Short mmCIF file of C-alpha atoms in Angstrom, two decimals:
data_model
loop_
_atom_site.label_atom_id
_atom_site.label_comp_id
_atom_site.label_asym_id
_atom_site.label_seq_id
_atom_site.Cartn_x
_atom_site.Cartn_y
_atom_site.Cartn_z
CA MET A 7 -73.66 59.37 -191.20
CA LYS A 8 -70.17 58.49 -190.11
CA ARG A 9 -68.88 60.96 -187.56
CA TYR A 10 -65.77 63.00 -188.24
CA SER A 11 -63.12 62.72 -185.51
CA GLY A 12 -59.40 62.44 -184.97
CA PHE A 13 -59.88 58.69 -184.96
CA SER A 14 -61.74 58.65 -188.30
CA LEU A 15 -58.96 60.78 -189.79
CA LEU A 16 -56.34 58.24 -188.70
CA LYS A 17 -58.44 55.32 -189.89
CA ASN A 18 -58.99 56.85 -193.33
CA ALA A 19 -55.33 57.73 -193.61
CA LEU A 20 -54.66 53.97 -193.72
CA SER A 21 -56.69 53.72 -196.93
CA TYR A 22 -55.14 56.87 -198.42
CA HIS A 23 -58.35 58.87 -197.78
CA GLU A 24 -60.03 57.09 -200.67
CA ASN A 25 -62.92 55.60 -198.69
CA TRP A 26 -64.53 58.59 -197.02
CA GLN A 27 -68.30 58.43 -197.03
CA LYS A 28 -69.98 60.78 -199.52
CA VAL A 29 -70.91 63.96 -197.66
CA TRP A 30 -74.47 63.76 -198.99
CA ARG A 31 -76.41 61.48 -201.32
CA SER A 32 -77.64 62.57 -204.75
CA PRO A 33 -81.07 60.95 -204.85
CA LYS A 34 -83.69 61.02 -207.58
CA PRO A 35 -86.54 63.32 -206.55
CA LYS A 36 -89.56 61.59 -205.00
CA LYS A 37 -93.08 62.21 -206.34
CA GLU A 38 -94.05 64.31 -203.36
CA TYR A 39 -92.52 65.92 -200.30
CA ASP A 40 -93.95 67.44 -197.16
CA VAL A 41 -91.76 70.49 -197.70
CA ILE A 42 -89.70 71.63 -200.67
CA VAL A 43 -87.06 74.20 -199.90
CA VAL A 44 -86.27 76.21 -203.03
CA GLY A 45 -82.65 77.31 -202.95
CA GLY A 46 -79.68 75.32 -201.65
CA GLY A 47 -77.66 78.11 -200.12
CA GLY A 48 -76.77 78.41 -196.46
CA HIS A 49 -80.18 79.70 -195.41
CA GLY A 50 -82.08 77.04 -197.37
CA LEU A 51 -79.90 74.21 -196.10
CA ALA A 52 -80.19 75.48 -192.53
CA THR A 53 -83.96 75.59 -192.96
CA ALA A 54 -84.01 71.99 -194.17
CA TYR A 55 -81.71 70.91 -191.34
CA TYR A 56 -83.84 72.47 -188.59
CA LEU A 57 -87.07 71.18 -190.19
CA ALA A 58 -85.70 67.68 -189.82
CA LYS A 59 -83.81 68.09 -186.58
CA VAL A 60 -86.15 70.26 -184.48
CA HIS A 61 -89.54 69.58 -186.05
CA GLY A 62 -89.12 65.96 -187.16
CA ILE A 63 -90.17 66.78 -190.74
CA THR A 64 -87.77 64.64 -192.74
CA ASN A 65 -89.71 64.19 -195.99
CA VAL A 66 -88.01 67.32 -197.32
CA ALA A 67 -86.16 68.20 -200.52
CA VAL A 68 -83.80 71.08 -201.16
CA VAL A 69 -84.07 72.02 -204.85
CA GLU A 70 -81.11 73.97 -206.16
CA LYS A 71 -80.56 75.24 -209.70
CA GLY A 72 -76.76 75.10 -209.49
CA TYR A 73 -74.79 73.42 -206.76
CA LEU A 74 -75.15 73.68 -203.00
CA GLY A 75 -73.78 76.88 -201.52
CA GLY A 76 -72.81 78.20 -204.94
CA GLY A 77 -74.60 81.54 -204.82
CA ASN A 78 -74.18 84.27 -202.25
CA THR A 79 -73.01 81.71 -199.67
CA ALA A 80 -69.85 81.37 -201.74
CA ARG A 81 -69.54 85.07 -202.47
CA ASN A 82 -69.84 86.92 -199.19
CA THR A 83 -67.14 88.19 -196.89
CA THR A 84 -68.12 85.83 -194.02
CA ILE A 85 -68.48 88.46 -191.31
CA ILE A 86 -70.57 87.53 -188.27
CA ARG A 87 -71.88 89.97 -185.66
CA SER A 88 -75.14 90.79 -183.93
CA ASN A 89 -74.78 94.46 -183.00
CA TYR A 90 -77.98 95.67 -184.67
CA LEU A 91 -79.87 98.66 -183.33
CA TRP A 92 -83.52 97.66 -183.02
CA ASP A 93 -84.78 94.97 -180.64
CA GLU A 94 -86.37 92.84 -183.37
CA ALA A 95 -83.27 92.67 -185.52
CA ALA A 96 -80.82 92.44 -182.62
CA GLN A 97 -82.66 89.44 -181.17
CA LEU A 98 -82.78 87.65 -184.49
CA TYR A 99 -79.07 88.17 -185.20
CA GLU A 100 -78.17 87.35 -181.61
CA LEU A 101 -80.04 84.03 -181.83
CA SER A 102 -77.95 83.41 -184.89
CA LEU A 103 -74.70 84.30 -183.17
CA LYS A 104 -75.54 81.94 -180.30
CA LEU A 105 -76.18 79.14 -182.77
CA TRP A 106 -72.85 79.92 -184.48
CA GLU A 107 -71.11 79.46 -181.15
CA GLY A 108 -72.17 75.81 -180.96
CA LEU A 109 -72.45 75.07 -184.67
CA SER A 110 -69.27 73.09 -185.34
CA LYS A 111 -70.15 70.71 -182.51
CA GLU A 112 -73.83 70.54 -183.44
CA LEU A 113 -73.05 69.63 -187.05
CA ASN A 114 -69.89 67.59 -186.33
CA TYR A 115 -68.38 69.74 -189.06
CA ASN A 116 -65.73 72.39 -188.54
CA VAL A 117 -67.27 75.64 -189.76
CA MET A 118 -64.11 77.46 -188.65
CA PHE A 119 -66.09 79.97 -186.62
CA SER A 120 -63.53 82.40 -185.28
CA GLN A 121 -64.63 85.00 -182.73
CA ARG A 122 -61.95 87.50 -183.59
CA GLY A 123 -64.11 90.52 -182.85
CA VAL A 124 -65.63 93.19 -185.07
CA LEU A 125 -64.77 96.89 -185.08
CA ASN A 126 -67.21 99.40 -186.56
CA LEU A 127 -65.33 102.66 -187.01
CA GLY A 128 -66.66 106.16 -186.49
CA HIS A 129 -65.17 109.06 -188.44
CA ASN A 130 -67.22 112.05 -187.35
CA LEU A 131 -69.26 113.28 -184.42
CA GLN A 132 -72.54 111.88 -185.74
CA ASP A 133 -70.93 108.47 -186.34
CA MET A 134 -69.80 108.42 -182.70
CA ARG A 135 -73.23 109.41 -181.43
CA ASP A 136 -74.82 106.66 -183.51
CA ILE A 137 -72.24 104.17 -182.28
CA GLU A 138 -72.88 105.06 -178.64
CA ARG A 139 -76.60 104.75 -179.13
CA ARG A 140 -76.24 101.41 -180.88
CA VAL A 141 -73.84 99.98 -178.28
CA ASN A 142 -76.18 101.05 -175.47
CA ALA A 143 -79.13 99.46 -177.26
CA ASN A 144 -77.08 96.29 -177.76
CA ARG A 145 -76.17 96.06 -174.08
CA LEU A 146 -79.81 96.46 -173.09
CA ASN A 147 -80.50 93.51 -175.35
CA GLY A 148 -77.80 91.43 -173.68
CA ILE A 149 -75.41 91.72 -176.62
CA ASP A 150 -71.75 92.36 -175.93
CA GLY A 151 -70.31 95.62 -177.16
CA GLU A 152 -68.32 98.61 -176.07
CA VAL A 153 -67.35 102.01 -177.39
CA VAL A 154 -63.59 102.21 -177.80
CA THR A 155 -61.12 105.04 -178.33
CA PRO A 156 -58.83 105.42 -181.36
CA GLU A 157 -55.92 104.28 -179.17
CA ARG A 158 -57.76 101.08 -178.29
CA VAL A 159 -58.58 100.60 -181.99
CA LYS A 160 -54.87 100.83 -182.70
CA GLU A 161 -54.16 98.19 -180.03
CA ILE A 162 -56.69 95.83 -181.58
CA ALA A 163 -55.54 96.41 -185.18
CA PRO A 164 -51.99 97.79 -185.07
CA LEU A 165 -51.71 98.44 -188.82
CA ILE A 166 -54.59 100.90 -188.80
CA ASN A 167 -54.00 104.59 -189.36
CA ILE A 168 -55.44 106.67 -186.50
CA SER A 169 -53.68 109.88 -187.49
CA ARG A 170 -55.74 113.01 -186.92
CA ASP A 171 -54.47 114.28 -190.25
CA SER A 172 -56.18 111.72 -192.43
CA ARG A 173 -59.07 112.80 -194.63
CA TYR A 174 -61.57 110.96 -192.42
CA PRO A 175 -59.83 110.52 -189.06
CA ILE A 176 -60.90 107.66 -186.81
CA LEU A 177 -62.62 109.08 -183.73
CA GLY A 178 -63.51 105.77 -182.15
CA ALA A 179 -65.38 102.55 -182.82
CA SER A 180 -67.83 100.02 -181.53
CA TRP A 181 -66.23 96.72 -180.60
CA GLN A 182 -68.08 93.42 -180.49
CA PRO A 183 -65.60 90.79 -179.26
CA ARG A 184 -67.99 87.87 -179.91
CA GLY A 185 -68.27 88.74 -183.59
CA GLY A 186 -65.92 87.27 -186.15
CA THR A 187 -65.84 85.18 -189.28
CA ALA A 188 -66.56 81.61 -190.39
CA ARG A 189 -65.78 79.44 -193.37
CA HIS A 190 -68.60 80.09 -195.82
CA ASP A 191 -68.51 76.79 -197.74
CA ALA A 192 -68.26 74.76 -194.57
CA VAL A 193 -71.51 76.19 -193.28
CA ALA A 194 -73.41 75.10 -196.37
CA TRP A 195 -71.70 71.71 -196.50
CA GLY A 196 -72.14 71.11 -192.78
CA TYR A 197 -75.86 71.85 -192.89
CA ALA A 198 -76.26 69.79 -196.07
CA ARG A 199 -74.48 66.82 -194.49
CA GLY A 200 -76.52 67.12 -191.30
CA ALA A 201 -79.82 67.43 -193.19
CA ASP A 202 -78.94 64.58 -195.55
CA ALA A 203 -78.21 62.30 -192.58
CA LEU A 204 -81.70 63.03 -191.27
CA GLY A 205 -83.26 62.03 -194.60
CA VAL A 206 -83.47 65.32 -196.51
CA ASP A 207 -82.94 64.96 -200.29
CA MET A 208 -80.48 67.34 -201.98
CA ILE A 209 -81.68 67.86 -205.56
CA GLN A 210 -78.99 69.81 -207.39
CA GLN A 211 -78.82 71.06 -211.00
CA THR A 212 -82.60 71.41 -210.93
CA GLU A 213 -84.08 74.82 -211.48
CA VAL A 214 -87.55 75.66 -210.27
CA THR A 215 -89.45 77.15 -213.22
CA GLY A 216 -92.94 77.42 -211.76
CA ILE A 217 -94.99 77.08 -208.60
CA ARG A 218 -98.11 75.00 -209.18
CA ARG A 219 -101.18 76.04 -207.20
CA LYS A 220 -104.71 74.74 -206.80
CA ASP A 221 -107.54 76.60 -205.04
CA GLY A 222 -105.13 79.19 -203.67
CA ALA A 223 -102.79 76.61 -202.16
CA VAL A 224 -99.43 75.29 -203.26
CA ILE A 225 -99.32 71.73 -204.64
CA GLY A 226 -95.76 71.58 -205.92
CA VAL A 227 -93.06 73.04 -208.12
CA GLU A 228 -92.30 72.73 -211.82
CA THR A 229 -88.62 72.14 -212.39
CA THR A 230 -86.25 71.53 -215.26
CA ASN A 231 -86.43 67.87 -214.17
CA GLY A 232 -90.23 67.68 -214.09
CA PHE A 233 -92.95 68.35 -211.57
CA ILE A 234 -92.34 67.62 -207.88
CA GLY A 235 -95.31 67.65 -205.54
CA ALA A 236 -95.19 69.40 -202.17
CA ARG A 237 -97.57 70.30 -199.39
CA LYS A 238 -95.46 73.31 -198.50
CA VAL A 239 -92.92 75.30 -200.50
CA ALA A 240 -90.33 77.40 -198.70
CA CYS A 241 -88.45 79.84 -200.94
CA VAL A 242 -85.00 80.94 -199.84
CA THR A 243 -83.65 82.26 -203.10
CA ALA A 244 -81.91 85.53 -202.17
CA GLY A 245 -81.23 87.55 -205.34
CA SER A 246 -83.72 85.52 -207.38
CA SER A 247 -86.57 85.96 -204.89
CA GLY A 248 -88.42 88.45 -207.08
CA VAL A 249 -88.30 86.02 -210.00
CA VAL A 250 -89.54 83.09 -207.89
CA ALA A 251 -92.28 85.24 -206.32
CA ALA A 252 -93.50 86.20 -209.78
CA MET A 253 -94.01 82.47 -210.49
CA ALA A 254 -96.72 82.51 -207.83
CA GLY A 255 -98.11 85.83 -209.02
CA LEU A 256 -96.63 87.76 -206.09
CA ARG A 257 -94.60 90.95 -205.94
CA LEU A 258 -92.02 91.61 -203.25
CA PRO A 259 -90.59 94.84 -201.88
CA VAL A 260 -87.09 93.71 -202.83
CA GLU A 261 -84.69 94.85 -205.50
CA SER A 262 -81.82 92.64 -206.65
CA ARG A 263 -78.48 94.41 -206.87
CA PRO A 264 -74.87 93.40 -207.47
CA LEU A 265 -72.67 93.42 -204.35
CA GLN A 266 -68.97 92.99 -204.92
CA ALA A 267 -66.03 91.68 -202.96
CA LEU A 268 -62.38 91.03 -203.64
CA VAL A 269 -59.45 89.17 -202.13
CA SER A 270 -55.74 89.85 -202.20
CA GLU A 271 -52.84 87.52 -202.64
CA PRO A 272 -52.15 85.58 -199.42
CA VAL A 273 -49.90 87.48 -197.03
CA LYS A 274 -48.48 86.74 -193.57
CA PRO A 275 -50.94 87.21 -190.66
CA CYS A 276 -51.36 90.96 -190.13
CA LEU A 277 -55.02 91.54 -189.24
CA ASP A 278 -56.62 89.27 -186.64
CA THR A 279 -59.96 91.03 -186.42
CA VAL A 280 -62.70 92.44 -188.65
CA VAL A 281 -62.65 96.16 -189.40
CA MET A 282 -65.55 97.90 -191.02
CA SER A 283 -66.42 101.50 -191.70
CA ASN A 284 -69.72 102.94 -192.87
CA ALA A 285 -68.42 106.43 -193.50
CA VAL A 286 -65.54 105.62 -195.85
CA HIS A 287 -67.37 102.51 -197.02
CA GLY A 288 -65.19 99.45 -196.74
CA TYR A 289 -64.70 96.40 -194.61
CA ILE A 290 -61.82 94.02 -194.32
CA SER A 291 -60.63 90.88 -192.59
CA GLN A 292 -57.91 88.34 -193.21
CA SER A 293 -58.79 84.74 -193.98
CA ASP A 294 -56.95 81.82 -192.40
CA LYS A 295 -55.30 81.30 -195.78
CA GLY A 296 -53.84 84.82 -195.56
CA ASP A 297 -55.90 86.65 -198.17
CA LEU A 298 -57.24 90.05 -197.23
CA VAL A 299 -60.99 89.77 -197.79
CA ILE A 300 -62.47 93.12 -198.76
CA GLY A 301 -66.11 93.93 -199.24
CA ALA A 302 -67.42 96.72 -201.43
CA GLY A 303 -70.80 98.38 -201.67
CA VAL A 304 -73.84 97.57 -203.76
CA ASP A 305 -74.24 99.05 -207.20
CA SER A 306 -76.98 101.64 -207.53
CA TYR A 307 -78.83 99.72 -210.24
CA ASN A 308 -80.74 96.42 -210.30
CA GLY A 309 -78.95 93.49 -211.84
CA TYR A 310 -78.83 89.71 -212.02
CA GLY A 311 -75.48 89.39 -213.79
CA GLN A 312 -73.39 88.45 -210.70
CA ARG A 313 -70.91 91.20 -211.45
CA GLY A 314 -70.80 94.90 -210.71
CA SER A 315 -69.16 98.10 -211.80
CA PHE A 316 -65.47 98.82 -211.34
CA ASN A 317 -65.94 102.27 -209.80
CA VAL A 318 -67.50 100.61 -206.74
CA ILE A 319 -64.40 98.47 -206.23
CA GLU A 320 -62.16 101.47 -206.78
CA HIS A 321 -64.02 103.46 -204.14
CA THR A 322 -63.72 100.66 -201.58
CA VAL A 323 -60.03 100.12 -202.21
CA GLN A 324 -59.45 103.84 -201.69
CA ALA A 325 -61.14 103.55 -198.31
CA ILE A 326 -59.10 100.50 -197.33
CA CYS A 327 -55.83 102.18 -198.30
CA GLU A 328 -56.83 105.20 -196.23
CA LEU A 329 -57.46 102.99 -193.20
CA PHE A 330 -54.47 100.71 -193.76
CA PRO A 331 -51.75 102.55 -195.70
CA ALA A 332 -49.58 99.41 -195.53
CA PHE A 333 -52.06 97.54 -197.73
CA SER A 334 -51.53 99.90 -200.65
CA ARG A 335 -48.75 97.57 -201.85
CA VAL A 336 -50.80 94.38 -201.64
CA GLN A 337 -51.94 92.96 -204.95
CA MET A 338 -55.52 91.93 -205.46
CA ASN A 339 -56.14 88.43 -206.71
CA ARG A 340 -59.80 88.06 -207.55
CA GLN A 341 -62.96 90.15 -207.62
CA TRP A 342 -66.54 88.99 -208.00
CA GLY A 343 -70.16 89.97 -207.48
CA GLY A 344 -73.19 88.36 -205.93
CA ILE A 345 -76.81 89.37 -206.33
CA VAL A 346 -78.35 90.54 -203.09
CA ASP A 347 -82.05 91.11 -202.50
CA THR A 348 -82.23 94.48 -200.80
CA CYS A 349 -85.26 95.51 -198.77
CA PRO A 350 -86.35 99.14 -198.22
CA ASP A 351 -85.63 98.89 -194.46
CA ALA A 352 -82.48 96.73 -194.72
CA CYS A 353 -84.22 93.92 -192.83
CA PRO A 354 -85.27 90.51 -194.12
CA ILE A 355 -88.69 89.14 -194.93
CA ILE A 356 -89.51 85.87 -193.14
CA SER A 357 -93.12 85.36 -193.87
CA LYS A 358 -96.16 83.41 -194.90
CA THR A 359 -97.71 84.67 -198.12
CA SER A 360 -101.20 85.10 -199.51
CA VAL A 361 -100.79 81.64 -201.11
CA ASP A 362 -101.45 78.79 -198.65
CA GLY A 363 -98.37 76.68 -198.04
CA LEU A 364 -95.99 79.15 -199.70
CA TYR A 365 -93.39 80.83 -197.51
CA PHE A 366 -90.65 83.32 -198.25
CA ASN A 367 -87.36 83.96 -196.49
CA CYS A 368 -85.61 86.72 -198.42
CA GLY A 369 -84.56 90.34 -198.40
CA TRP A 370 -81.41 89.72 -196.36
CA GLY A 371 -79.70 92.13 -198.69
CA THR A 372 -76.06 92.73 -197.99
CA GLY A 373 -75.84 90.96 -194.63
CA GLY A 374 -77.37 87.51 -194.77
CA PHE A 375 -74.39 85.28 -194.10
CA LYS A 376 -74.13 86.08 -190.40
CA ALA A 377 -77.79 85.15 -189.99
CA THR A 378 -77.58 81.74 -191.67
CA PRO A 379 -78.26 79.56 -188.57
CA GLY A 380 -80.85 81.86 -186.99
CA SER A 381 -82.63 82.44 -190.28
CA GLY A 382 -82.93 78.70 -190.89
CA PHE A 383 -84.05 78.11 -187.31
CA VAL A 384 -86.92 80.62 -187.25
CA PHE A 385 -87.94 79.91 -190.85
CA ALA A 386 -88.14 76.16 -190.23
CA ASP A 387 -90.34 76.87 -187.22
CA THR A 388 -92.52 79.21 -189.29
CA VAL A 389 -92.95 76.64 -192.06
CA ALA A 390 -93.48 73.66 -189.73
CA ASN A 391 -96.17 75.37 -187.66
CA ASP A 392 -97.69 77.56 -190.37
CA ARG A 393 -97.37 80.64 -188.16
CA PRO A 394 -94.50 83.05 -187.63
CA HIS A 395 -91.84 82.13 -185.09
CA PRO A 396 -92.00 84.77 -182.31
CA LEU A 397 -88.68 86.25 -183.49
CA ALA A 398 -89.86 86.25 -187.12
CA GLU A 399 -93.20 87.93 -186.49
CA ALA A 400 -91.90 91.47 -186.94
CA PHE A 401 -90.33 90.45 -190.25
CA ASN A 402 -93.61 89.57 -191.99
CA ILE A 403 -94.22 91.00 -195.42
CA GLY A 404 -97.25 92.92 -194.13
CA ARG A 405 -94.96 95.47 -192.52
CA PHE A 406 -94.56 97.20 -195.87
CA ASN A 407 -98.27 97.93 -195.86
CA SER A 408 -98.72 98.60 -192.15
CA GLY A 409 -95.66 100.84 -192.02
CA ALA A 410 -94.03 98.95 -189.11
CA LEU A 411 -90.63 98.96 -190.77
CA ILE A 412 -87.47 98.04 -188.87
CA ASP A 413 -84.99 100.61 -190.07
CA GLU A 414 -81.57 98.98 -189.83
CA HIS A 415 -79.81 101.13 -192.42
CA GLY A 416 -77.54 102.42 -189.67
CA ALA A 417 -76.38 99.04 -188.46
CA ALA A 418 -76.62 97.26 -191.81
CA GLY A 419 -75.21 100.20 -193.79
CA VAL A 420 -71.99 99.00 -195.23
CA ALA A 421 -71.48 96.39 -192.59
CA HIS A 422 -72.22 93.13 -194.30
CA MET B 28 -68.51 100.19 -215.85
CA LEU B 29 -71.56 101.37 -217.74
CA GLN B 30 -71.45 104.03 -220.44
CA ILE B 31 -74.72 105.90 -220.36
CA TYR B 32 -76.14 108.20 -223.02
CA CYS B 33 -77.80 111.21 -221.40
CA PRO B 34 -80.69 112.33 -223.65
CA HIS B 35 -80.45 115.85 -222.23
CA CYS B 36 -76.70 116.36 -222.69
CA GLN B 37 -76.77 114.11 -225.77
CA GLU B 38 -73.47 112.61 -224.77
CA LEU B 39 -72.20 109.19 -223.78
CA ARG B 40 -70.81 109.55 -220.25
CA SER B 41 -69.34 107.31 -217.59
CA GLU B 42 -71.59 105.65 -215.01
CA GLU B 43 -69.84 107.52 -212.20
CA GLU B 44 -71.66 110.71 -213.25
CA PHE B 45 -75.04 109.09 -212.73
CA SER B 46 -77.12 107.63 -209.99
CA CYS B 47 -79.88 105.10 -210.56
CA GLY B 48 -83.32 106.08 -209.31
CA GLY B 49 -85.03 102.71 -209.58
CA GLU B 50 -88.10 101.56 -211.47
CA ALA B 51 -89.54 104.12 -213.88
CA HIS B 52 -93.13 104.92 -214.78
CA ILE B 53 -94.47 104.70 -211.23
CA ALA B 54 -97.11 107.39 -211.11
CA ARG B 55 -97.54 109.25 -207.84
CA PRO B 56 -101.13 108.76 -206.66
CA LEU B 57 -103.24 111.81 -207.45
CA ALA B 58 -105.28 111.51 -204.26
CA PRO B 59 -102.96 109.94 -201.67
CA GLU B 60 -105.44 110.42 -198.82
CA THR B 61 -107.93 108.06 -200.46
CA LEU B 62 -105.46 105.18 -200.75
CA THR B 63 -105.73 102.04 -198.63
CA ASP B 64 -102.65 100.84 -196.69
CA GLU B 65 -102.20 98.14 -199.34
CA GLU B 66 -102.21 100.61 -202.21
CA TRP B 67 -99.90 103.04 -200.43
CA GLY B 68 -97.43 100.29 -199.43
CA ASP B 69 -97.55 98.99 -202.97
CA TYR B 70 -96.75 102.43 -204.39
CA LEU B 71 -93.89 103.03 -201.95
CA PHE B 72 -92.15 99.69 -201.69
CA PHE B 73 -93.23 96.92 -204.05
CA ARG B 74 -91.27 96.68 -207.29
CA LYS B 75 -91.19 94.54 -210.45
CA ASN B 76 -87.48 93.71 -210.08
CA PRO B 77 -87.42 91.73 -213.35
CA ARG B 78 -84.66 89.54 -214.69
CA GLY B 79 -84.44 90.91 -218.21
CA ILE B 80 -85.87 94.13 -219.62
CA HIS B 81 -86.19 96.88 -217.03
CA HIS B 82 -87.29 100.50 -217.38
CA GLU B 83 -85.59 102.64 -214.79
CA MET B 84 -84.85 106.23 -213.86
CA TRP B 85 -81.34 107.63 -213.96
CA TYR B 86 -80.18 110.94 -212.58
CA HIS B 87 -77.28 112.73 -214.26
CA VAL B 88 -76.09 113.95 -210.89
CA THR B 89 -72.70 115.43 -211.80
CA GLY B 90 -73.80 116.49 -215.29
CA CYS B 91 -77.01 118.28 -216.19
CA ARG B 92 -78.67 117.18 -212.95
CA ARG B 93 -81.77 116.04 -214.74
CA TYR B 94 -83.66 112.74 -214.64
CA PHE B 95 -84.26 110.54 -217.64
CA ASN B 96 -85.33 106.95 -218.20
CA ALA B 97 -83.42 103.99 -219.55
CA THR B 98 -84.39 100.57 -220.84
CA ARG B 99 -81.74 98.16 -219.63
CA ASN B 100 -81.29 94.41 -219.58
CA THR B 101 -80.67 93.43 -215.95
CA VAL B 102 -78.75 90.28 -216.90
CA THR B 103 -76.37 91.59 -219.56
CA TYR B 104 -76.56 95.17 -218.18
CA GLU B 105 -76.85 96.39 -221.77
CA ILE B 106 -78.60 99.75 -222.04
CA LEU B 107 -80.96 99.43 -224.97
CA GLU B 108 -82.19 103.03 -225.03
CA THR B 109 -82.48 106.15 -222.95
CA TYR B 110 -85.43 108.53 -223.24
CA LYS B 111 -86.76 111.64 -221.61
CA VAL B 112 -89.21 111.56 -218.73
CA GLY B 113 -92.74 111.91 -220.06
CA THR B 114 -92.05 109.87 -223.16
CA GLN B 115 -92.60 106.14 -223.59
CA PRO B 116 -89.92 103.53 -224.24
CA SER B 117 -89.71 102.11 -227.74
CA ILE B 118 -88.50 98.77 -226.43
CA VAL B 119 -90.90 96.87 -224.22
CA GLY B 120 -90.88 93.31 -223.05
CA GLU B 121 -91.35 91.63 -219.76
CA GLY B 122 -88.43 90.34 -217.81
CA VAL B 123 -88.42 86.70 -216.81
#
């Protein structure tokens, strides 16, 4: 892999940028791999990268039905934070946030991680109590956070409406300065480039259609391009997890739902932080390009169609206009939906399964993007050592039978 | 936005009047105290989540406030039929 640098930019300028090395190869699949990662989104690519980098397992393929990072990685609103309530979740997301902080350097790829801070607004007394409890829990876990007043909110985001006369007045917020956003595509491409350089094969346009087993253990996957053997199969297929699980005769406690987002026309810089609100249900940030990036809620029904209902968008835009009256004149450019795999406790499943050599990393629901590095890190460790990583242990699938759920509806709520 | 036919009101109404209650035809265990942890967890949390034909409950929350079932395709979102609770769907087929 040729390193990216100021020097390489100058050098390639001399040849009109026509001779850049391909970011990853497009090899023919081998007969057999040590590990096949099903799903070439951010989480899957991060898993492959850490398998090769940390655990030295380089005979790995990432099998992707479309193109790399083309699913929810390309559809989310790129918000990163780690202010979750419960210890298990907070530590997992905090590991992720720490990895984000060094990611561009680690991958030699600019993921445009911008720690612009995240505000979670409170609009009523109970919101504020929950926020105080969550911030206190965060600080005990070594995660930055503070409870701020409406006046401080106004300082951080001057366009916001803190009038006491609004329908849902802002009474305060939690503020995580280390949170922020990153460039979604760059994360997938950076991990893919890093994994490829370590010998991982990226197999695109190849859909897994079956999981072949023998004596209760995985021996490979059937794909639209034929059978590929594998000693271990790691599924990281987000919205399609239920479908992939069914191929191995398993059921999951996940339901796949459409989650929508929209962006406006590009406007001059006016919002240099992330603002989210559970109560009025909306969240917003401004991309480096200038678009306002707005996230909506999930639809109430299951769906795989990668689109949702208009009333959900309408509801979110109402909330945004209430928070930022100035944005009522901004025109929206595009709207889309992604299929998220929601879990009953709003926490992921990172787990071995009842089939030997088959692992699942799914159920991230509405908030998986922020966890991309940490998810890949602990899942790679789980797959490589055939036992849960200490931080992944609480997220095993058995919790839905034992009852040891990790209820993050408060912190995950709207805040994707 | 979906247009949903409520079999109680016998009218086609906008999705905003309804709320989806998830997978239909899950029978509440008659003797919950005899269930193992696996069976109880399975009843509470594990779902079919098919890509394709899905039978699900809907609640006409701002209308008649009654539950009914619908058969819907989870890819095209087309609602193939709605029917009252206690009756069986006329369209069956496994999702893929």
